[in-house]
Amino acid sequence: MSRVSALSLFAIVPLILLLSSASMSRADDAQSPDLSAADAAFDSGQYAKAYSLYNASAKDGVLGYEAQVGVARCFMEVKQYTESESAFDEAIKLDDNRFEAYAGRGMAKWLQDKNKDAIVDLQRAIEINDQSVDGWLYLALSNQSLGKHDDALKLFDKAVALDDQRWFSFFQRAKTHLALDDPAAAIADYTRAIEINPNNTNAHRQRAIAYQQQEQYAEAIADINQRLAVLPLDTDSIEIRAEIYQASEELLMSARDYSALIGMNTNVPESLKSRGGCYMELELYQASIDDYLAASKLAPDQWTYANLATCYEYLDEYEKVDGFYTEALKLDPEYELALVWRAYARQRLKRFTEAKADYLAALKAGADDDPIALGNLSWLLSGCPDETVRDGRLALELATKANELYEGKQAWVVDNIAAAHAELGDFDNAVTWVQKAIELAESEEEQADIRTRLELYQNKQPARIE
């Protein structure tokens, strides 16, 4: 992935710091050309003019070291990184003991994602001048890009120790802290970056993400609002704020931001899905259905179909639940959740043979450690009115495993153990287990339901699905 677009917001300042005319040491001999006009043009942002002036200093068609570096940095500032790298090559041919050209070429390589090559140049720059902040900084960035975050952190520490007034060093070290799952340290570094450069709204945006990871939602919202006060149409920040609101369960505010993104025609399918999720949590099921349906037409996937099925389940429309889980399974035939809950829908629709087949397929696909799947299938195998579906021994095995997974704390699973014993004709154990289920029940309504089965077992009758 090219780093050009990713760095366009904040990379220019460090580039100028590295290769500004003030940082260049001029040869102190009479043959060194006067490049002050070229340097002045460069420092004022007139890169085309500076480029021409540096080239005009050539003697017999050959540029000196400083002029060659000047040409290279002009290319870099206009994001022509390949040309910049080549120009630094020429500078190094003229003098291979100057750190500026190695550091600059390393940076140009890093900007082209040539990180391993960049590291070689940046290490050479540091060998020549171990006080080069930029050498340490961009060596850290190259390691960061390679995912070597522990190494990168040590290198960022070195750069910060040499110069603790560069916001960019703190900003990038914060990214490494996040990669190392240390949001508190990231927050501290983003805070320091903001102190050095208060107008750096990008640091506010990134600190908001770190605060979100810490579940400090008020601080996260305050930071992202700082960013949006300056850039109100920054869709990335609007999306981040929507996610923060959703994580903090401010669902209406989250839905508002997703609506804004949809209105701005930004990432519409995902925004529809996310807003649909907010509406589902708010129990606005028809609004959720509308969003998921619209999203499924733009970018269908199994999860959107599953969410549609979930909405219809809340509305007790099980034919539609069946239909949308079927659509999900067309895209992913081994989607465990879809198999389990389509089975439940078919059970509710009294299509017991199909329900059993779905449950068994779900276990084969990997749901054999899902206590809900195990428990639901156990109840079907114990209580199904269709004797060709029932299997008391397998029901007892599945219910026992589900109970172990729940550590014996779920009344409905213990109730299923009782039902399996009853199906096997062991009514004494059925009574024992159903009494345990009554003790575990969390509401009077649940207790009353379970007692209906206690009466059946006391009368030597198995339970049946109605």
Short mmCIF file of C-alpha atoms in Angstrom, two decimals:
data_model
loop_
_atom_site.label_atom_id
_atom_site.label_comp_id
_atom_site.label_asym_id
_atom_site.label_seq_id
_atom_site.Cartn_x
_atom_site.Cartn_y
_atom_site.Cartn_z
CA MET A 1 0.00 0.00 0.00
CA SER A 2 1.38 3.39 -0.95
CA ARG A 3 2.00 5.75 1.92
CA VAL A 4 1.49 8.92 -0.13
CA SER A 5 -2.15 9.55 0.70
CA ALA A 6 -1.75 8.39 4.28
CA LEU A 7 1.00 10.91 4.96
CA SER A 8 -0.30 13.89 3.06
CA LEU A 9 -1.79 15.41 6.19
CA PHE A 10 1.31 15.43 8.31
CA ALA A 11 4.47 14.24 6.59
CA ILE A 12 5.58 17.51 5.05
CA VAL A 13 6.75 19.11 8.29
CA PRO A 14 9.21 16.31 9.14
CA LEU A 15 10.55 16.27 5.58
CA ILE A 16 11.38 19.97 5.73
CA LEU A 17 12.92 19.56 9.18
CA LEU A 18 15.18 16.83 7.91
CA LEU A 19 16.48 18.52 4.81
CA SER A 20 15.94 22.22 5.38
CA SER A 21 18.70 24.52 4.21
CA ALA A 22 19.52 25.33 7.82
CA SER A 23 20.38 21.70 8.51
CA MET A 24 22.73 21.40 5.53
CA SER A 25 26.40 21.96 6.16
CA ARG A 26 28.02 23.77 3.24
CA ALA A 27 31.52 22.90 2.17
CA ASP A 28 33.70 25.76 3.34
CA ASP A 29 35.85 26.01 0.24
CA ALA A 30 35.94 28.59 -2.50
CA GLN A 31 34.61 26.15 -5.09
CA SER A 32 31.24 25.68 -3.31
CA PRO A 33 28.51 27.46 -5.33
CA ASP A 34 26.23 30.02 -3.71
CA LEU A 35 22.91 28.21 -3.24
CA SER A 36 21.30 30.76 -0.93
CA ALA A 37 18.71 31.83 -3.53
CA ALA A 38 17.77 28.20 -4.19
CA ASP A 39 17.53 27.51 -0.46
CA ALA A 40 15.37 30.60 0.06
CA ALA A 41 13.01 29.50 -2.73
CA PHE A 42 12.79 26.04 -1.22
CA ASP A 43 12.15 27.32 2.29
CA SER A 44 9.33 29.52 0.97
CA GLY A 45 7.68 26.56 -0.75
CA GLN A 46 8.63 27.55 -4.32
CA TYR A 47 9.87 24.10 -5.24
CA ALA A 48 9.86 24.51 -9.03
CA LYS A 49 11.94 27.69 -8.71
CA ALA A 50 14.28 26.05 -6.20
CA TYR A 51 14.71 23.07 -8.52
CA SER A 52 15.72 25.35 -11.37
CA LEU A 53 18.16 27.31 -9.21
CA TYR A 54 19.82 24.18 -7.85
CA ASN A 55 20.27 22.89 -11.40
CA ALA A 56 21.60 26.29 -12.52
CA SER A 57 24.51 25.85 -10.12
CA ALA A 58 25.93 22.99 -12.17
CA LYS A 59 29.54 23.31 -13.36
CA ASP A 60 30.34 21.61 -16.62
CA GLY A 61 26.96 19.89 -16.37
CA VAL A 62 27.73 18.41 -12.93
CA LEU A 63 25.92 19.36 -9.72
CA GLY A 64 27.72 19.58 -6.40
CA TYR A 65 26.65 17.52 -3.40
CA GLU A 66 24.54 20.24 -1.77
CA ALA A 67 22.77 21.12 -5.02
CA GLN A 68 22.08 17.43 -5.72
CA VAL A 69 20.54 17.05 -2.26
CA GLY A 70 18.52 20.20 -2.96
CA VAL A 71 17.15 18.66 -6.15
CA ALA A 72 16.31 15.47 -4.27
CA ARG A 73 14.39 17.29 -1.58
CA CYS A 74 12.46 19.29 -4.20
CA PHE A 75 11.31 16.02 -5.73
CA MET A 76 10.35 14.76 -2.29
CA GLU A 77 8.24 17.78 -1.45
CA VAL A 78 6.15 17.30 -4.60
CA LYS A 79 5.82 13.58 -3.78
CA GLN A 80 7.95 12.33 -6.67
CA TYR A 81 9.65 9.81 -4.45
CA THR A 82 11.26 7.65 -7.12
CA GLU A 83 12.95 10.70 -8.64
CA SER A 84 13.95 11.86 -5.17
CA GLU A 85 15.57 8.52 -4.44
CA SER A 86 17.52 8.70 -7.71
CA ALA A 87 18.72 12.22 -6.94
CA PHE A 88 19.93 11.11 -3.51
CA ASP A 89 21.77 8.25 -5.27
CA GLU A 90 23.71 10.86 -7.23
CA ALA A 91 24.48 12.84 -4.08
CA ILE A 92 25.90 9.74 -2.40
CA LYS A 93 28.12 9.10 -5.44
CA LEU A 94 29.54 12.59 -4.94
CA ASP A 95 30.14 12.12 -1.20
CA ASP A 96 29.37 8.88 0.61
CA ASN A 97 30.25 10.18 4.05
CA ARG A 98 27.44 12.70 4.53
CA PHE A 99 24.40 11.63 6.57
CA GLU A 100 21.87 13.93 4.82
CA ALA A 101 21.78 11.97 1.58
CA TYR A 102 21.53 8.59 3.30
CA ALA A 103 18.78 9.87 5.59
CA GLY A 104 16.93 11.46 2.68
CA ARG A 105 17.20 8.36 0.50
CA GLY A 106 16.03 6.22 3.40
CA MET A 107 13.03 8.46 3.80
CA ALA A 108 12.25 8.33 0.08
CA LYS A 109 12.40 4.54 0.21
CA TRP A 110 10.16 4.43 3.28
CA LEU A 111 7.61 6.58 1.48
CA GLN A 112 7.59 3.95 -1.28
CA ASP A 113 7.13 1.08 1.21
CA LYS A 114 10.68 -0.14 0.56
CA ASN A 115 11.17 -0.50 4.29
CA LYS A 116 14.02 -3.00 4.43
CA ASP A 117 16.08 -0.93 2.00
CA ALA A 118 15.17 2.20 3.94
CA ILE A 119 16.53 0.66 7.15
CA VAL A 120 19.93 0.06 5.53
CA ASP A 121 20.22 3.73 4.50
CA LEU A 122 18.94 5.09 7.81
CA GLN A 123 21.33 2.93 9.80
CA ARG A 124 24.16 4.29 7.66
CA ALA A 125 22.98 7.84 8.33
CA ILE A 126 23.07 7.15 12.09
CA GLU A 127 26.55 5.62 11.84
CA ILE A 128 27.73 8.89 10.34
CA ASN A 129 25.77 11.07 12.74
CA ASP A 130 24.23 9.36 15.75
CA GLN A 131 22.68 12.68 16.82
CA SER A 132 20.45 12.75 13.74
CA VAL A 133 16.93 12.88 15.17
CA ASP A 134 15.47 12.24 11.75
CA GLY A 135 17.64 9.19 11.24
CA TRP A 136 16.31 7.62 14.44
CA LEU A 137 12.77 8.78 13.73
CA TYR A 138 12.52 7.36 10.23
CA LEU A 139 14.36 4.22 11.24
CA ALA A 140 11.59 3.80 13.83
CA LEU A 141 8.95 4.41 11.17
CA SER A 142 10.46 1.80 8.86
CA ASN A 143 10.41 -0.78 11.64
CA GLN A 144 6.86 0.25 12.50
CA SER A 145 5.83 -0.34 8.90
CA LEU A 146 7.31 -3.83 9.04
CA GLY A 147 5.29 -4.61 12.17
CA LYS A 148 8.41 -4.64 14.38
CA HIS A 149 6.72 -2.57 17.04
CA ASP A 150 8.99 -3.41 19.97
CA ASP A 151 12.04 -2.33 17.95
CA ALA A 152 10.20 0.73 16.67
CA LEU A 153 9.33 1.82 20.20
CA LYS A 154 12.97 1.80 21.28
CA LEU A 155 13.94 3.84 18.22
CA PHE A 156 11.15 6.37 18.81
CA ASP A 157 12.37 6.68 22.40
CA LYS A 158 15.85 7.55 21.07
CA ALA A 159 14.44 10.20 18.71
CA VAL A 160 12.35 11.75 21.50
CA ALA A 161 15.34 11.74 23.88
CA LEU A 162 17.33 13.73 21.31
CA ASP A 163 14.53 16.22 20.62
CA ASP A 164 11.37 16.33 22.73
CA GLN A 165 9.82 19.21 20.80
CA ARG A 166 8.72 17.36 17.67
CA TRP A 167 5.02 16.62 17.66
CA PHE A 168 5.47 14.14 14.81
CA SER A 169 7.72 11.90 16.93
CA PHE A 170 5.14 11.70 19.71
CA PHE A 171 2.32 11.23 17.19
CA GLN A 172 4.03 8.25 15.56
CA ARG A 173 5.20 6.72 18.82
CA ALA A 174 1.57 6.81 19.97
CA LYS A 175 0.64 4.65 16.97
CA THR A 176 3.21 2.11 18.08
CA HIS A 177 1.80 2.13 21.62
CA LEU A 178 -1.62 1.34 20.15
CA ALA A 179 -0.15 -1.49 18.09
CA LEU A 180 1.34 -2.85 21.34
CA ASP A 181 -2.09 -2.61 23.01
CA ASP A 182 -1.11 0.21 25.33
CA PRO A 183 -3.78 2.91 24.78
CA ALA A 184 -2.87 4.74 28.00
CA ALA A 185 0.68 5.36 26.73
CA ALA A 186 -0.74 6.33 23.34
CA ILE A 187 -3.01 8.90 24.98
CA ALA A 188 -0.01 10.42 26.79
CA ASP A 189 1.93 10.74 23.52
CA TYR A 190 -1.02 12.17 21.57
CA THR A 191 -1.50 14.66 24.40
CA ARG A 192 2.14 15.74 24.12
CA ALA A 193 1.83 16.06 20.34
CA ILE A 194 -1.19 18.35 20.84
CA GLU A 195 0.69 20.43 23.43
CA ILE A 196 3.50 21.01 20.94
CA ASN A 197 1.16 21.62 18.01
CA PRO A 198 -2.29 22.68 19.28
CA ASN A 199 -3.64 22.96 15.75
CA ASN A 200 -2.96 19.29 15.04
CA THR A 201 -6.54 18.03 14.80
CA ASN A 202 -5.32 14.69 13.45
CA ALA A 203 -3.84 13.97 16.89
CA HIS A 204 -7.24 14.74 18.42
CA ARG A 205 -8.83 12.20 16.08
CA GLN A 206 -6.27 9.51 16.92
CA ARG A 207 -6.46 10.22 20.65
CA ALA A 208 -10.23 9.76 20.39
CA ILE A 209 -9.62 6.23 19.14
CA ALA A 210 -7.27 5.54 22.05
CA TYR A 211 -9.81 6.92 24.53
CA GLN A 212 -12.45 4.66 22.98
CA GLN A 213 -10.23 1.64 23.59
CA GLN A 214 -10.00 2.74 27.22
CA GLU A 215 -13.81 3.10 27.31
CA GLN A 216 -13.36 6.79 28.14
CA TYR A 217 -16.18 7.73 25.85
CA ALA A 218 -16.77 11.31 27.00
CA GLU A 219 -13.12 12.17 26.36
CA ALA A 220 -13.24 10.39 23.01
CA ILE A 221 -16.28 12.38 21.90
CA ALA A 222 -14.68 15.64 23.06
CA ASP A 223 -11.57 14.91 20.98
CA ILE A 224 -13.40 13.92 17.82
CA ASN A 225 -15.58 17.02 18.14
CA GLN A 226 -12.40 19.11 18.23
CA ARG A 227 -11.47 17.59 14.89
CA LEU A 228 -14.93 18.10 13.43
CA ALA A 229 -15.08 21.72 14.58
CA VAL A 230 -12.22 22.40 12.16
CA LEU A 231 -13.16 19.85 9.48
CA PRO A 232 -16.94 19.37 9.73
CA LEU A 233 -17.11 17.29 6.55
CA ASP A 234 -14.38 14.83 7.55
CA THR A 235 -16.27 11.60 6.96
CA ASP A 236 -13.63 9.45 8.68
CA SER A 237 -14.12 11.44 11.88
CA ILE A 238 -17.91 11.31 11.60
CA GLU A 239 -17.65 7.53 11.28
CA ILE A 240 -15.34 7.31 14.29
CA ARG A 241 -17.78 9.39 16.33
CA ALA A 242 -20.65 7.15 15.25
CA GLU A 243 -18.69 4.12 16.44
CA ILE A 244 -17.89 5.79 19.77
CA TYR A 245 -21.54 6.69 20.32
CA GLN A 246 -22.53 3.11 19.48
CA ALA A 247 -19.93 1.66 21.87
CA SER A 248 -21.18 3.97 24.64
CA GLU A 249 -24.80 2.96 23.87
CA GLU A 250 -25.81 6.45 22.76
CA LEU A 251 -27.61 4.79 19.90
CA LEU A 252 -29.71 7.67 18.64
CA MET A 253 -26.61 9.86 18.37
CA SER A 254 -24.81 7.05 16.59
CA ALA A 255 -27.70 6.59 14.17
CA ARG A 256 -27.65 10.34 13.51
CA ASP A 257 -24.01 10.21 12.45
CA TYR A 258 -24.57 7.17 10.25
CA SER A 259 -27.47 9.05 8.67
CA ALA A 260 -25.08 11.91 7.93
CA LEU A 261 -22.65 9.52 6.25
CA ILE A 262 -25.45 8.05 4.16
CA GLY A 263 -26.56 11.55 3.19
CA MET A 264 -22.97 12.35 2.18
CA ASN A 265 -22.92 9.16 0.06
CA THR A 266 -19.99 7.84 2.09
CA ASN A 267 -19.50 4.10 2.55
CA VAL A 268 -23.26 3.73 2.19
CA PRO A 269 -23.64 -0.07 2.56
CA GLU A 270 -21.61 -0.22 5.78
CA SER A 271 -23.29 2.91 7.15
CA LEU A 272 -26.70 1.36 6.47
CA LYS A 273 -25.67 -1.83 8.24
CA SER A 274 -24.31 0.08 11.23
CA ARG A 275 -27.40 2.27 11.49
CA GLY A 276 -29.52 -0.87 11.18
CA GLY A 277 -27.63 -2.28 14.15
CA CYS A 278 -28.42 0.83 16.19
CA TYR A 279 -32.09 0.59 15.30
CA MET A 280 -32.16 -3.09 16.24
CA GLU A 281 -30.71 -2.34 19.67
CA LEU A 282 -33.32 0.41 20.04
CA GLU A 283 -35.99 -2.20 19.19
CA LEU A 284 -36.99 -0.20 16.11
CA TYR A 285 -37.17 -3.40 14.12
CA GLN A 286 -38.92 -2.15 11.00
CA ALA A 287 -36.42 0.71 10.65
CA SER A 288 -33.61 -1.82 11.11
CA ILE A 289 -35.15 -4.10 8.49
CA ASP A 290 -35.39 -1.21 6.01
CA ASP A 291 -31.67 -0.43 6.45
CA TYR A 292 -30.53 -4.03 6.20
CA LEU A 293 -32.67 -4.61 3.11
CA ALA A 294 -31.18 -1.53 1.43
CA ALA A 295 -27.66 -2.65 2.39
CA SER A 296 -28.27 -6.19 1.12
CA LYS A 297 -29.12 -4.81 -2.32
CA LEU A 298 -25.87 -2.81 -2.44
CA ALA A 299 -23.46 -5.24 -0.79
CA PRO A 300 -25.05 -8.55 0.18
CA ASP A 301 -23.31 -10.67 2.79
CA GLN A 302 -24.30 -13.45 5.16
CA TRP A 303 -24.19 -11.21 8.25
CA THR A 304 -26.69 -8.72 6.82
CA TYR A 305 -29.09 -11.53 5.98
CA ALA A 306 -28.60 -12.95 9.48
CA ASN A 307 -29.42 -9.57 11.01
CA LEU A 308 -32.57 -9.38 8.91
CA ALA A 309 -33.54 -12.80 10.20
CA THR A 310 -32.90 -11.65 13.78
CA CYS A 311 -35.20 -8.64 13.32
CA TYR A 312 -37.97 -10.84 11.98
CA GLU A 313 -37.46 -13.25 14.89
CA TYR A 314 -38.18 -10.41 17.28
CA LEU A 315 -41.38 -9.85 15.30
CA ASP A 316 -42.26 -13.59 15.46
CA GLU A 317 -42.29 -13.84 11.66
CA TYR A 318 -40.57 -17.20 11.40
CA GLU A 319 -41.16 -17.82 7.70
CA LYS A 320 -39.08 -14.73 7.00
CA VAL A 321 -36.54 -15.79 9.60
CA ASP A 322 -36.19 -19.08 7.72
CA GLY A 323 -35.93 -17.25 4.39
CA PHE A 324 -33.19 -14.83 5.35
CA TYR A 325 -31.08 -17.45 7.11
CA THR A 326 -31.42 -19.48 3.92
CA GLU A 327 -30.05 -16.50 1.96
CA ALA A 328 -27.14 -16.29 4.42
CA LEU A 329 -26.42 -19.99 3.96
CA LYS A 330 -26.32 -19.61 0.20
CA LEU A 331 -23.31 -17.34 0.71
CA ASP A 332 -21.75 -19.47 3.47
CA PRO A 333 -23.13 -23.03 3.71
CA GLU A 334 -21.26 -23.66 6.98
CA TYR A 335 -22.34 -20.47 8.75
CA GLU A 336 -22.99 -21.95 12.19
CA LEU A 337 -25.18 -19.19 13.56
CA ALA A 338 -27.45 -19.32 10.52
CA LEU A 339 -27.78 -23.10 10.78
CA VAL A 340 -28.59 -22.98 14.51
CA TRP A 341 -31.18 -20.25 14.27
CA ARG A 342 -32.75 -21.45 11.04
CA ALA A 343 -33.20 -24.75 12.89
CA TYR A 344 -34.93 -22.88 15.72
CA ALA A 345 -37.20 -21.08 13.24
CA ARG A 346 -38.10 -24.39 11.58
CA GLN A 347 -38.77 -25.88 14.99
CA ARG A 348 -41.18 -23.03 15.71
CA LEU A 349 -42.77 -23.65 12.32
CA LYS A 350 -43.13 -27.35 13.28
CA ARG A 351 -40.88 -28.45 10.44
CA PHE A 352 -39.13 -30.78 12.82
CA THR A 353 -37.21 -33.00 10.40
CA GLU A 354 -35.65 -29.97 8.71
CA ALA A 355 -34.89 -28.43 12.11
CA LYS A 356 -33.07 -31.58 13.24
CA ALA A 357 -31.04 -31.65 10.00
CA ASP A 358 -30.00 -28.02 10.50
CA TYR A 359 -28.96 -28.57 14.12
CA LEU A 360 -26.87 -31.60 13.17
CA ALA A 361 -25.28 -29.67 10.29
CA ALA A 362 -24.45 -26.85 12.72
CA LEU A 363 -22.72 -29.29 15.10
CA LYS A 364 -20.75 -30.72 12.20
CA ALA A 365 -19.77 -27.19 11.09
CA GLY A 366 -18.29 -26.43 14.51
CA ALA A 367 -21.16 -25.59 16.85
CA ASP A 368 -20.53 -28.72 18.95
CA ASP A 369 -19.28 -26.48 21.75
CA ASP A 370 -22.20 -24.02 21.48
CA PRO A 371 -24.45 -24.67 24.50
CA ILE A 372 -27.43 -23.01 22.80
CA ALA A 373 -27.20 -25.31 19.79
CA LEU A 374 -26.67 -28.32 22.05
CA GLY A 375 -29.53 -27.39 24.34
CA ASN A 376 -32.00 -26.60 21.58
CA LEU A 377 -31.28 -29.82 19.72
CA SER A 378 -31.57 -31.78 22.97
CA TRP A 379 -35.06 -30.40 23.57
CA LEU A 380 -36.09 -31.22 20.00
CA LEU A 381 -34.78 -34.80 20.33
CA SER A 382 -36.61 -35.26 23.65
CA GLY A 383 -39.86 -33.46 23.04
CA CYS A 384 -40.62 -33.64 19.33
CA PRO A 385 -44.18 -34.92 18.60
CA ASP A 386 -42.71 -36.84 15.63
CA GLU A 387 -41.23 -40.04 17.04
CA THR A 388 -38.96 -40.40 13.99
CA VAL A 389 -37.14 -37.27 15.13
CA ARG A 390 -36.76 -38.20 18.79
CA ASP A 391 -33.56 -39.72 20.20
CA GLY A 392 -33.49 -39.77 24.00
CA ARG A 393 -29.92 -41.01 24.41
CA LEU A 394 -28.44 -38.35 22.13
CA ALA A 395 -30.67 -35.77 23.80
CA LEU A 396 -29.25 -36.67 27.22
CA GLU A 397 -25.68 -36.57 25.90
CA LEU A 398 -26.16 -33.13 24.34
CA ALA A 399 -28.00 -31.63 27.31
CA THR A 400 -25.31 -32.91 29.70
CA LYS A 401 -22.57 -31.31 27.60
CA ALA A 402 -24.50 -28.01 27.40
CA ASN A 403 -24.94 -28.08 31.16
CA GLU A 404 -21.20 -28.54 31.66
CA LEU A 405 -20.49 -25.60 29.37
CA TYR A 406 -22.90 -23.45 31.38
CA GLU A 407 -21.41 -24.79 34.66
CA GLY A 408 -24.85 -26.01 35.76
CA LYS A 409 -26.25 -22.48 36.06
CA GLN A 410 -28.91 -22.35 33.32
CA ALA A 411 -32.38 -23.51 34.29
CA TRP A 412 -33.50 -24.20 30.72
CA VAL A 413 -30.56 -26.56 30.11
CA VAL A 414 -31.12 -28.45 33.36
CA ASP A 415 -34.79 -28.67 32.33
CA ASN A 416 -33.62 -30.29 29.07
CA ILE A 417 -31.68 -32.93 31.02
CA ALA A 418 -34.91 -33.75 32.81
CA ALA A 419 -36.76 -33.98 29.50
CA ALA A 420 -34.15 -36.40 28.11
CA HIS A 421 -34.46 -38.65 31.16
CA ALA A 422 -38.24 -38.63 30.76
CA GLU A 423 -37.95 -39.56 27.07
CA LEU A 424 -35.81 -42.53 28.15
CA GLY A 425 -38.48 -43.53 30.69
CA ASP A 426 -36.33 -42.61 33.72
CA PHE A 427 -38.93 -40.47 35.47
CA ASP A 428 -37.25 -40.52 38.89
CA ASN A 429 -34.19 -38.76 37.44
CA ALA A 430 -36.49 -36.54 35.38
CA VAL A 431 -38.19 -35.34 38.59
CA THR A 432 -34.84 -34.79 40.34
CA TRP A 433 -33.46 -32.70 37.47
CA VAL A 434 -36.62 -30.67 36.88
CA GLN A 435 -36.69 -29.72 40.58
CA LYS A 436 -33.12 -28.43 40.20
CA ALA A 437 -34.28 -26.43 37.19
CA ILE A 438 -37.08 -24.85 39.23
CA GLU A 439 -34.51 -23.77 41.85
CA LEU A 440 -32.36 -22.16 39.15
CA ALA A 441 -35.24 -20.35 37.43
CA GLU A 442 -34.81 -16.58 37.55
CA SER A 443 -38.47 -15.58 37.39
CA GLU A 444 -41.84 -16.78 38.63
CA GLU A 445 -42.96 -17.13 35.02
CA GLU A 446 -40.06 -19.46 34.24
CA GLN A 447 -40.72 -21.47 37.40
CA ALA A 448 -44.38 -21.87 36.48
CA ASP A 449 -43.46 -23.12 33.01
CA ILE A 450 -41.02 -25.71 34.36
CA ARG A 451 -43.55 -26.91 36.97
CA THR A 452 -45.86 -28.00 34.16
CA ARG A 453 -43.21 -30.57 33.23
CA LEU A 454 -42.71 -31.60 36.85
CA GLU A 455 -46.38 -32.60 36.94
CA LEU A 456 -45.95 -34.60 33.74
CA TYR A 457 -42.94 -36.51 35.07
CA GLN A 458 -44.64 -37.19 38.39
CA ASN A 459 -47.42 -38.75 36.29
CA LYS A 460 -44.88 -40.80 34.28
CA GLN A 461 -45.45 -38.78 31.11
CA PRO A 462 -42.71 -37.33 28.88
CA ALA A 463 -42.78 -33.68 27.77
CA ARG A 464 -43.74 -32.78 24.22
CA ILE A 465 -43.25 -29.65 22.11
CA GLU A 466 -46.65 -28.05 21.54
#
